[in-house]
């Protein structure tokens, strides 16, 4: 990048970060996620370090926390309130340790002789509070504010049940901890706020801050805020003093009557800290509190005091955040992908970036409406999100960072693969989104995608027949219809795509094994528009019940009798799906393809040995369940006679709500559908 471009980028980043800083810290109403915010700050830090000539003392990288709201009494902190520097990854953690070792080596013998040990605690995503006690009585509760001046929230902390008001001993004490809200309490609070037409809280951190920064303490009381205290900043009287280790500090805090999180590790080995971290990356959603990482501190107070502070942060501790699920990067191009239904999907080609622990270079943009909604252009800085197994998506374009050379994107008028004219159509009758389609059924891109879907794990599950192989077989003219797959011989493929005799035999064997399949998987494998896994299950259940577990050959003769009306009567199936299914059946090409599979495919039906306690009930699942995976939950429901639908309708019997539920949860509230939490759900199935 040119100097001017770098300077411009630095300035734009500073302005943007300041805007979001106020929303985040001062107003407790962030517009972008903490993680995306952190990535912007990180980019700015890196640029500033590489280009000290653009340094500026007013840069947001030089500030701590928030400005104090006018409505509160200001509190000047007795002890300056710092926040820890961050490390991003094991290498940086090791580098931090190395710095400490070097520092200690320069100290006198009394420090050098203390064993170097660490305490790593969970980093609770709530709000920092500072409590002051005089003669054992709670006299002040304060927010961190900008580190120098905080807000007086004594009235609010006074109504919180797990904060002792009287320690029962004559001591002066200043303690620090984190106030937090249970995820389940946030859910309840947001339901209530929705009914009252009030804005919802984005996360437990904001809800906690919003609940404590209230002039009316009765609001705080109703919100059931919890605390974990973790640090003693001052302690005099009663022959007591601040313990010499962080571990003992936690013990003493507990003895005083404070809530303390018992989960931490105490170790001389950084490697064990990394293991603790790794363990919590996968367990992070299981606790009632939100965790966004861990905090590592030198256990010895003497060493900590000797290490002291840099201009910005303590040297004796660092924060180690979990891999971000939202980060910022740059859209380098927008390309078109043609799917198996012919739908043209714009895909953002990104500057590679690590998100949720893996490098990502593509993100779907869904359709032109989505591009318009996001306002994203080629060259834009964007926030992308990747959570769990979901494919990465663009959530926001940071238009404030534009330099002027960004290019708008328009859908092409012709299919980029076959050149056929592109037509506009709705993806479904209830979803008004306009999509663009290549209507050429012989379009190579569609053929490949359809075939890849057919052989995929959730479909016919032909092991070893990957995307590249499918594409090669189609180009070579080996397969064009599903039946062609089952007519393949080892000799046809030896020599193709690195196939030797053994690997060719293996593939033919796994093709043979895929012949036995459930009706539901087969219906899913066909890739009928709108017929996903769950819908395929529902239709399969209907067919097997109505036609008494038909064989494949029986199925090929009876399926033309299935009407739109009969499908619409199935709970969980709407007119769009029913329509799409009968349109597929009516197509002569499809009929011919399926007829050719006669005597190739054998349907297998499972007989149920479970009590059919939820027979006829339809479930919708949303959010993460703590003790059972999504797939297990679905299986249990199906085993016991119930069915699972992907969206909430009036016909839904129950909506099962886990952690961080999606819009289905809101739909359930709107339609007044019975809501089950995890415990109630498991009780029902037990
Ligand atoms: Zn095409």
XYZ file of C-alpha atoms and ligand atoms in Angstrom:
687
model
C 0.000 0.000 0.000
C 1.102 3.567 -0.710
C 1.856 5.893 2.215
C -1.183 8.091 1.524
C -3.420 5.051 1.306
C -2.126 3.793 4.657
C -2.613 7.151 6.302
C -6.122 7.385 4.911
C -6.934 3.873 6.111
C -5.604 4.681 9.603
C -7.709 7.824 9.810
C -10.854 6.088 8.569
C -10.324 3.220 11.022
C -9.905 5.663 13.915
C -13.109 7.492 13.092
C -15.098 4.286 12.621
C -13.763 2.689 15.811
C -14.613 5.822 17.797
C -18.187 5.741 16.497
C -18.659 2.114 17.526
C -16.788 2.643 20.773
C -19.421 5.073 21.987
C -22.247 2.728 20.944
C -20.536 -0.191 22.659
C -19.229 1.239 25.915
C -21.279 4.310 26.600
C -24.707 3.428 25.232
C -24.594 -0.370 25.745
C -26.135 -0.736 22.286
C -23.509 -2.051 19.882
C -24.210 -2.181 16.171
C -21.377 -4.549 15.363
C -20.173 -7.525 17.371
C -17.394 -7.193 19.935
C -15.320 -9.524 17.788
C -15.660 -7.458 14.622
C -14.837 -4.382 16.668
C -11.744 -6.115 18.024
C -10.564 -6.985 14.497
C -10.794 -3.335 13.468
C -8.819 -2.251 16.536
C -6.273 -4.953 15.813
C -5.852 -3.806 12.211
C -5.351 -0.244 13.426
C -2.809 -1.355 16.036
C -0.798 -3.239 13.437
C -0.827 -0.282 11.018
C 0.164 2.138 13.788
C 3.026 -0.091 14.907
C 4.333 -0.427 11.354
C 3.958 3.304 10.727
C 4.899 5.230 13.878
C 5.012 8.412 11.792
C 1.181 8.425 11.881
C 1.000 8.052 15.690
C -1.653 10.094 17.452
C -2.325 10.239 21.192
C -6.064 10.605 20.539
C -6.228 7.319 18.620
C -8.782 4.849 20.043
C -5.905 2.388 20.528
C -4.664 4.714 23.294
C -7.922 4.741 25.257
C -9.401 2.455 27.901
C -13.114 1.702 28.299
C -15.947 4.158 28.168
C -16.856 7.719 28.821
C -19.032 8.267 31.859
C -22.708 9.012 31.381
C -23.875 12.402 32.686
C -26.790 10.941 34.614
C -24.466 9.189 37.086
C -22.355 10.604 39.875
C -18.712 10.363 38.854
C -16.338 8.300 40.957
C -12.606 8.827 40.795
C -11.063 5.403 41.298
C -8.725 5.021 44.242
C -6.783 2.533 42.131
C -6.481 3.065 38.383
C -8.558 0.477 36.487
C -6.653 -1.117 33.625
C -7.689 -3.670 31.105
C -5.389 -6.445 29.994
C -3.583 -6.635 26.680
C -4.693 -9.424 24.383
C -2.777 -12.375 23.016
C -4.048 -14.074 19.861
C -2.761 -17.621 19.789
C -0.266 -19.862 21.553
C 2.783 -18.211 19.985
C 1.820 -14.853 21.440
C 1.162 -16.460 24.804
C 4.690 -17.907 24.738
C 6.053 -14.513 23.716
C 4.281 -12.945 26.708
C 5.879 -15.504 29.029
C 9.290 -14.865 27.496
C 8.950 -11.149 28.182
C 8.089 -11.885 31.799
C 11.038 -14.209 32.203
C 13.389 -11.580 30.805
C 11.904 -8.970 33.113
C 12.209 -11.149 36.210
C 15.825 -11.994 35.407
C 16.685 -8.319 35.796
C 15.036 -8.128 39.217
C 16.734 -8.716 42.553
C 17.122 -12.129 44.096
C 13.982 -11.944 46.256
C 11.810 -11.840 43.106
C 13.927 -14.257 41.077
C 13.571 -16.905 43.765
C 9.782 -16.948 43.782
C 8.425 -19.854 41.705
C 6.839 -18.524 38.527
C 3.277 -19.814 38.447
C 0.138 -18.744 36.639
C -3.554 -18.697 37.347
C -5.836 -18.833 34.307
C -9.473 -17.901 34.896
C -12.465 -17.767 32.567
C -13.061 -14.376 31.035
C -16.717 -13.694 31.754
C -18.387 -11.437 29.212
C -20.252 -9.107 31.532
C -19.453 -5.767 33.136
C -16.570 -4.978 35.449
C -17.585 -3.660 38.877
C -15.485 -2.186 41.665
C -16.834 -2.485 45.226
C -15.548 -0.521 48.213
C -16.177 -1.504 51.850
C -15.457 0.667 54.905
C -15.618 -0.896 58.380
C -16.950 -3.959 56.628
C -19.933 -2.121 55.106
C -20.542 -1.717 51.377
C -20.170 2.003 50.733
C -19.530 2.242 46.996
C -20.157 0.348 43.797
C -18.635 1.723 40.601
C -18.231 0.928 36.913
C -14.800 0.974 35.329
C -15.627 3.924 33.086
C -12.491 5.177 31.368
C -10.252 3.611 34.002
C -9.747 6.860 35.910
C -13.347 7.905 36.494
C -16.284 5.510 36.722
C -19.979 5.785 37.458
C -21.498 5.434 40.907
C -23.835 2.442 40.824
C -23.970 1.828 44.596
C -27.799 1.832 44.550
C -27.780 -0.880 41.898
C -25.181 -3.199 43.459
C -26.943 -2.822 46.806
C -29.934 -4.784 45.540
C -27.906 -7.639 44.029
C -28.356 -10.732 46.220
C -24.879 -12.232 45.847
C -23.052 -9.058 46.855
C -22.545 -8.941 50.653
C -23.633 -5.624 52.161
C -21.885 -6.221 55.476
C -18.792 -8.372 55.773
C -19.171 -8.666 59.551
C -15.601 -7.589 60.240
C -13.910 -4.226 60.637
C -11.941 -3.991 57.429
C -11.463 -1.617 54.506
C -11.647 -3.449 51.237
C -11.703 -2.753 47.506
C -12.630 -5.738 45.330
C -13.049 -6.160 41.601
C -15.190 -8.589 39.718
C -17.523 -9.141 36.836
C -21.285 -8.736 36.947
C -23.111 -10.983 34.490
C -26.526 -12.148 33.393
C -27.599 -15.752 32.855
C -28.301 -16.600 29.232
C -31.723 -17.934 30.240
C -32.503 -14.661 32.028
C -31.553 -12.729 28.897
C -34.004 -14.838 26.884
C -36.819 -14.157 29.344
C -35.947 -10.472 29.486
C -35.988 -10.166 25.706
C -39.385 -11.909 25.450
C -40.755 -9.368 27.882
C -39.149 -6.454 26.073
C -40.499 -7.666 22.755
C -44.036 -7.716 24.155
C -43.468 -4.187 25.430
C -42.100 -3.101 22.046
C -38.734 -2.204 23.552
C -35.400 -2.759 21.797
C -33.868 -6.173 22.534
C -30.453 -6.641 24.127
C -27.858 -7.989 21.716
C -26.044 -10.146 24.264
C -25.632 -10.787 27.981
C -22.865 -8.215 28.265
C -25.070 -5.388 27.061
C -28.001 -6.629 29.105
C -25.820 -6.670 32.233
C -24.487 -3.187 31.600
C -27.977 -1.941 30.739
C -29.303 -3.409 33.978
C -26.658 -1.951 36.261
C -26.442 1.473 34.674
C -29.937 2.315 35.853
C -30.936 5.099 38.188
C -33.893 2.978 39.319
C -32.528 0.087 41.393
C -35.787 -1.876 41.177
C -34.958 -2.519 37.508
C -31.594 -3.974 38.548
C -33.282 -6.144 41.174
C -35.709 -7.629 38.639
C -32.891 -8.576 36.257
C -31.295 -11.157 38.564
C -27.700 -10.078 37.908
C -24.962 -12.428 39.166
C -21.329 -11.727 40.026
C -17.934 -13.359 40.166
C -15.333 -11.408 42.134
C -11.692 -12.102 41.341
C -9.357 -9.427 42.654
C -8.584 -7.596 45.894
C -7.115 -4.146 45.301
C -6.967 -2.960 48.892
C -7.326 -4.640 52.249
C -6.619 -3.193 55.714
C -7.781 -3.910 59.258
C -8.490 -7.054 61.232
C -4.805 -8.032 60.862
C -5.482 -8.918 57.250
C -3.590 -8.023 54.123
C -3.886 -8.802 50.435
C -2.819 -12.441 49.928
C 0.436 -13.026 48.133
C -1.116 -15.182 45.446
C -4.045 -14.955 43.083
C -5.168 -18.418 44.108
C -5.290 -17.439 47.781
C -7.086 -14.235 46.806
C -9.904 -16.286 45.320
C -10.087 -18.366 48.500
C -10.226 -15.275 50.705
C -12.911 -13.622 48.546
C -15.037 -16.707 49.000
C -14.447 -16.598 52.738
C -15.646 -12.983 52.791
C -18.916 -14.174 51.243
C -18.420 -13.149 47.602
C -19.362 -15.340 44.651
C -16.207 -16.723 43.085
C -15.886 -18.826 39.963
C -14.295 -22.121 40.987
C -13.167 -22.866 37.447
C -9.505 -21.946 36.969
C -6.098 -23.588 36.574
C -3.045 -22.973 38.690
C 0.127 -24.105 36.965
C 3.766 -23.225 36.237
C 3.319 -24.446 32.620
C 2.008 -22.262 29.820
C 1.240 -25.447 27.904
C -1.357 -26.412 30.505
C -2.924 -23.002 30.113
C -3.205 -23.649 26.391
C -4.926 -26.973 27.140
C -7.339 -25.220 29.506
C -8.034 -22.710 26.737
C -8.569 -25.388 24.080
C -10.948 -27.247 26.373
C -13.091 -24.178 26.892
C -13.226 -23.214 23.226
C -15.541 -26.186 22.714
C -17.290 -25.980 26.092
C -17.876 -22.247 26.078
C -21.588 -22.454 25.290
C -22.338 -24.941 28.022
C -22.236 -22.492 30.942
C -25.063 -20.153 31.957
C -22.670 -17.209 31.653
C -21.069 -15.984 28.441
C -17.336 -16.580 28.218
C -15.236 -14.828 25.606
C -11.834 -16.191 26.549
C -9.528 -16.685 29.502
C -7.411 -14.332 31.598
C -3.933 -15.390 32.646
C -2.238 -13.792 35.635
C 1.051 -14.285 37.413
C 0.065 -15.988 40.643
C 2.576 -14.210 42.886
C 1.598 -10.715 43.965
C 5.243 -9.811 44.593
C 6.217 -10.663 41.021
C 3.125 -8.850 39.703
C 4.024 -5.705 41.581
C 7.597 -5.869 40.329
C 6.377 -6.300 36.744
C 4.059 -3.316 37.029
C 2.439 -1.639 34.037
C 3.216 -0.416 30.560
C 1.718 2.907 29.515
C -1.460 1.047 28.598
C -1.843 -2.205 30.493
C -0.528 -4.432 33.264
C 2.467 -6.624 32.400
C 1.477 -9.350 34.856
C -1.623 -10.540 33.043
C -3.090 -11.017 29.575
C -6.466 -11.790 28.055
C -6.621 -14.675 25.602
C -9.864 -14.470 23.672
C -11.615 -17.368 21.968
C -11.373 -17.577 18.154
C -13.595 -14.878 16.746
C -16.733 -15.957 14.892
C -16.918 -12.514 13.305
C -13.978 -10.746 11.716
C -13.400 -8.077 9.088
C -11.784 -8.608 5.716
C -11.914 -7.298 2.159
C -14.123 -8.409 -0.723
C -11.676 -8.878 -3.586
C -14.260 -10.031 -6.103
C -17.840 -11.217 -6.453
C -18.304 -14.308 -8.632
C -21.355 -16.301 -9.709
C -21.964 -19.909 -8.811
C -24.659 -21.919 -10.602
C -26.462 -24.327 -8.265
C -28.288 -27.582 -8.973
C -31.654 -25.846 -9.324
C -30.085 -23.385 -11.767
C -30.127 -20.578 -9.215
C -27.300 -18.089 -9.663
C -25.652 -17.343 -6.329
C -23.204 -14.475 -5.958
C -20.207 -15.481 -3.873
C -17.765 -13.046 -2.296
C -14.106 -13.866 -2.866
C -12.398 -12.629 0.270
C -8.905 -11.746 1.294
C -8.187 -14.936 3.286
C -8.857 -14.488 6.990
C -9.036 -16.735 10.046
C -12.529 -16.968 11.472
C -13.778 -19.460 14.075
C -10.347 -21.069 13.925
C -10.094 -21.771 10.188
C -9.042 -19.784 7.145
C -11.879 -18.606 4.943
C -11.741 -17.106 1.454
C -15.367 -17.382 0.256
C -18.683 -16.213 1.650
C -22.114 -16.518 0.105
C -24.002 -13.341 -0.717
C -27.234 -15.291 -1.419
C -28.795 -13.062 -4.101
C -29.003 -9.577 -5.553
C -31.463 -8.489 -2.825
C -28.925 -9.427 -0.206
C -26.172 -7.533 -2.026
C -28.467 -4.510 -2.213
C -29.429 -4.829 1.442
C -25.777 -5.031 2.496
C -24.787 -2.381 -0.027
C -21.607 -4.353 -0.560
C -19.221 -3.498 -3.402
C -16.105 -5.174 -4.732
C -13.209 -3.731 -2.692
C -15.284 -3.099 0.444
C -14.175 -3.975 3.965
C -16.855 -6.284 5.358
C -17.683 -8.136 8.547
C -18.015 -11.858 7.962
C -19.433 -14.439 10.336
C -18.771 -18.136 10.603
C -20.414 -20.009 13.459
C -20.355 -23.756 13.942
C -20.851 -25.661 10.706
C -22.643 -22.825 8.971
C -21.003 -21.527 5.805
C -19.424 -18.084 6.154
C -21.631 -15.111 5.390
C -21.199 -11.387 4.991
C -23.087 -9.536 7.714
C -22.195 -5.933 7.044
C -20.250 -3.714 4.703
C -18.198 -1.059 6.477
C -18.889 1.636 3.912
C -17.194 4.220 6.162
C -13.843 2.711 5.148
C -14.360 3.216 1.389
C -11.645 4.932 -0.615
C -13.673 5.561 -3.772
C -12.453 2.767 -6.057
C -15.029 0.173 -4.905
C -17.150 -1.321 -7.691
C -20.884 -2.139 -7.470
C -21.945 -5.625 -8.583
C -24.815 -6.557 -10.902
C -26.228 -9.978 -11.670
C -25.273 -11.131 -15.190
C -27.905 -11.430 -17.880
C -26.472 -14.742 -19.107
C -25.445 -17.909 -17.286
C -21.656 -17.696 -16.822
C -21.397 -21.455 -17.447
C -23.661 -22.252 -20.429
C -24.445 -18.778 -21.741
C -28.202 -19.343 -21.528
C -30.358 -16.283 -20.804
C -30.962 -15.777 -17.109
C -34.552 -15.338 -15.905
C -35.843 -13.865 -12.696
C -38.135 -15.851 -10.477
C -39.206 -16.186 -6.905
C -37.454 -18.827 -4.877
C -40.815 -19.675 -3.269
C -44.341 -18.364 -2.934
C -44.019 -17.415 0.734
C -40.534 -15.983 0.392
C -40.703 -12.949 -1.849
C -36.974 -12.965 -2.584
C -36.258 -12.656 -6.277
C -33.615 -15.037 -7.539
C -31.965 -15.414 -10.916
C -32.056 -18.751 -12.689
C -30.385 -20.431 -15.601
C -33.281 -22.392 -17.125
C -31.155 -24.625 -19.309
C -31.706 -28.071 -17.795
C -28.622 -29.328 -19.590
C -26.473 -26.555 -18.113
C -23.236 -28.241 -17.149
C -22.979 -26.413 -13.822
C -26.429 -27.593 -12.774
C -25.794 -31.139 -13.887
C -22.620 -31.300 -11.818
C -24.256 -29.782 -8.747
C -27.272 -32.118 -8.986
C -25.034 -35.153 -9.235
C -22.788 -34.008 -6.366
C -25.883 -33.595 -4.236
C -27.224 -37.029 -5.241
C -24.084 -38.889 -4.155
C -23.439 -36.722 -1.059
C -23.244 -38.099 2.466
C -26.763 -37.040 3.403
C -28.089 -38.370 0.104
C -27.069 -41.707 -1.451
C -23.811 -41.512 0.518
C -21.447 -42.895 -2.117
C -18.166 -42.862 -0.224
C -15.178 -41.780 -2.297
C -17.170 -40.022 -5.026
C -16.082 -36.448 -4.370
C -16.922 -33.269 -6.253
C -13.879 -33.449 -8.548
C -14.647 -37.049 -9.522
C -18.278 -36.271 -10.297
C -17.208 -33.374 -12.488
C -14.669 -35.534 -14.282
C -17.177 -38.362 -14.892
C -19.652 -35.902 -16.371
C -17.049 -34.247 -18.615
C -15.934 -37.666 -19.793
C -19.549 -38.526 -20.607
C -19.557 -41.455 -18.155
C -22.604 -40.280 -16.284
C -25.449 -37.969 -17.170
C -28.355 -39.691 -15.457
C -28.483 -41.130 -11.921
C -28.834 -44.636 -13.322
C -25.497 -44.256 -15.144
C -23.747 -44.321 -11.771
C -25.126 -47.777 -11.053
C -24.093 -49.054 -14.467
C -20.454 -48.009 -14.056
C -17.832 -50.748 -14.227
C -14.356 -50.593 -12.723
C -12.841 -50.728 -16.202
C -14.711 -47.554 -17.184
C -12.900 -45.471 -14.623
C -9.396 -46.945 -14.287
C -6.962 -44.272 -15.429
C -9.367 -41.399 -14.819
C -8.654 -38.871 -12.048
C -5.775 -40.952 -10.701
C -7.965 -44.054 -10.432
C -5.937 -47.244 -10.171
C -7.496 -50.682 -10.235
C -7.828 -50.862 -6.488
C -9.381 -47.442 -6.054
C -11.704 -48.116 -9.003
C -12.855 -51.351 -7.358
C -13.375 -49.504 -4.103
C -15.571 -46.928 -5.744
C -17.654 -49.551 -7.544
C -18.048 -51.318 -4.187
C -19.266 -48.182 -2.413
C -21.664 -47.488 -5.296
C -23.062 -50.995 -4.770
C -23.385 -50.396 -1.061
C -25.371 -47.220 -1.640
C -28.142 -49.161 -3.417
C -29.798 -49.894 -0.111
C -31.160 -46.606 1.129
C -34.022 -45.199 3.138
C -36.869 -43.581 1.213
C -36.204 -40.286 2.998
C -32.548 -40.185 1.993
C -33.463 -41.046 -1.579
C -36.016 -38.227 -1.768
C -33.462 -35.843 -0.327
C -30.821 -37.046 -2.803
C -33.032 -36.045 -5.743
C -32.370 -32.435 -4.839
C -35.927 -31.299 -5.393
C -36.148 -27.571 -4.849
C -37.218 -26.849 -1.212
C -37.036 -30.501 -0.190
C -34.343 -30.544 2.475
C -33.575 -33.357 4.890
C -36.465 -32.665 7.240
C -39.026 -32.234 4.496
C -37.817 -35.430 2.830
C -38.371 -37.238 6.137
C -41.922 -35.909 6.373
C -42.803 -36.917 2.813
C -41.167 -40.331 3.235
C -43.144 -40.940 6.410
C -46.352 -40.051 4.581
C -45.556 -42.333 1.630
C -44.498 -45.283 3.773
C -47.630 -44.985 5.911
C -50.033 -44.445 3.033
C -48.577 -47.065 0.695
C -47.315 -49.519 3.322
C -43.552 -49.330 2.892
C -43.371 -49.575 -0.914
C -40.358 -51.116 -2.632
C -38.450 -48.924 -5.085
C -40.192 -50.463 -8.073
C -43.606 -49.979 -6.452
C -42.631 -46.410 -5.618
C -41.803 -45.574 -9.232
C -45.309 -46.578 -10.228
C -47.203 -44.940 -7.402
C -45.467 -41.614 -6.932
C -47.275 -39.977 -9.827
C -50.463 -40.404 -7.776
C -49.218 -38.115 -5.021
C -51.163 -34.880 -5.166
C -50.382 -31.413 -3.987
C -53.366 -31.534 -1.620
C -52.247 -34.742 0.060
C -48.799 -33.270 0.665
C -50.178 -30.033 2.042
C -52.081 -32.054 4.642
C -48.795 -33.230 6.121
C -47.875 -31.242 9.186
C -44.796 -29.180 8.506
C -45.304 -28.981 4.724
C -46.536 -25.812 3.105
C -47.821 -25.043 -0.403
C -44.383 -24.063 -1.736
C -42.855 -27.427 -0.926
C -45.931 -29.373 -2.079
C -45.928 -27.451 -5.327
C -42.246 -27.980 -5.921
C -42.596 -31.726 -5.298
C -45.470 -32.270 -7.742
C -43.791 -30.120 -10.386
C -40.748 -32.353 -10.074
C -42.878 -35.513 -10.390
C -44.703 -34.203 -13.451
C -41.479 -33.622 -15.387
C -40.989 -36.285 -18.062
C -37.182 -36.157 -17.743
C -37.395 -36.885 -14.048
C -39.831 -39.755 -14.602
C -37.489 -41.255 -17.136
C -34.475 -40.861 -14.808
C -36.253 -42.591 -11.939
C -37.644 -45.391 -14.112
C -34.129 -46.194 -15.213
C -33.227 -46.780 -11.566
C -35.763 -49.625 -11.289
C -34.222 -52.789 -9.858
C -31.104 -50.720 -9.014
C -32.299 -49.223 -5.723
C -33.715 -51.044 -2.698
C -35.572 -49.137 0.001
C -34.983 -50.145 3.601
C -37.464 -49.325 6.353
C -36.696 -49.328 10.045
C -39.211 -50.779 12.429
C -39.496 -48.829 15.635
C -38.961 -50.415 19.037
C -39.444 -47.197 20.955
C -42.650 -46.132 22.736
C -44.523 -43.770 20.426
C -45.096 -41.149 23.111
C -44.920 -38.113 20.840
C -46.718 -39.692 17.912
C -48.202 -37.098 15.584
C -46.458 -34.176 17.305
C -44.309 -31.782 15.294
C -41.207 -30.234 16.823
C -39.091 -27.290 15.750
C -35.614 -26.933 17.253
C -33.773 -23.651 17.706
C -30.580 -22.702 19.520
C -27.884 -24.972 20.919
C -28.823 -27.742 23.321
C -26.250 -28.366 26.047
C -26.514 -32.096 26.668
C -27.693 -33.511 23.358
C -26.649 -32.743 19.789
C -29.135 -31.447 17.247
C -29.006 -34.704 15.280
C -29.497 -36.843 18.388
C -32.477 -34.744 19.412
C -34.033 -35.190 15.954
C -33.461 -38.942 16.048
C -35.060 -39.252 19.468
C -38.135 -37.365 18.300
C -38.450 -39.523 15.193
C -37.895 -42.768 17.095
C -40.741 -41.882 19.385
C -43.151 -41.145 16.555
C -42.792 -37.395 16.309
C -41.591 -35.347 13.395
C -39.259 -32.396 13.037
C -40.009 -29.353 10.913
C -37.636 -26.576 9.939
C -39.987 -23.659 10.472
C -42.679 -22.708 12.945
C -46.297 -22.707 11.836
C -49.679 -22.970 13.548
C -49.403 -26.747 13.123
C -46.205 -26.914 15.218
C -46.754 -28.693 18.537
C -43.598 -27.646 20.343
C -40.632 -25.342 19.833
C -37.549 -26.584 21.669
C -35.368 -23.654 22.685
C -31.655 -24.007 23.422
C -28.976 -21.388 23.919
C -28.952 -18.416 21.578
C -32.141 -19.333 19.740
C -32.880 -17.849 16.334
C -35.961 -16.214 14.870
C -37.953 -19.455 15.213
C -38.118 -18.679 18.863
C -39.681 -15.302 18.136
C -42.103 -17.021 15.748
C -43.111 -19.418 18.530
C -43.813 -16.519 20.858
C -45.815 -14.771 18.159
C -47.908 -17.842 17.304
C -48.266 -18.853 20.937
C -46.727 -22.309 20.393
C -45.687 -24.313 23.474
C -42.031 -23.624 24.226
C -39.886 -26.326 25.799
C -36.524 -25.664 27.364
C -33.952 -28.442 27.226
C -35.011 -30.052 30.502
C -38.713 -30.068 29.656
C -37.896 -31.485 26.228
C -35.774 -34.333 27.620
C -38.428 -35.069 30.257
C -41.026 -35.368 27.520
C -38.893 -37.885 25.638
C -37.749 -39.891 28.658
Zn -26.345 -22.384 -17.320
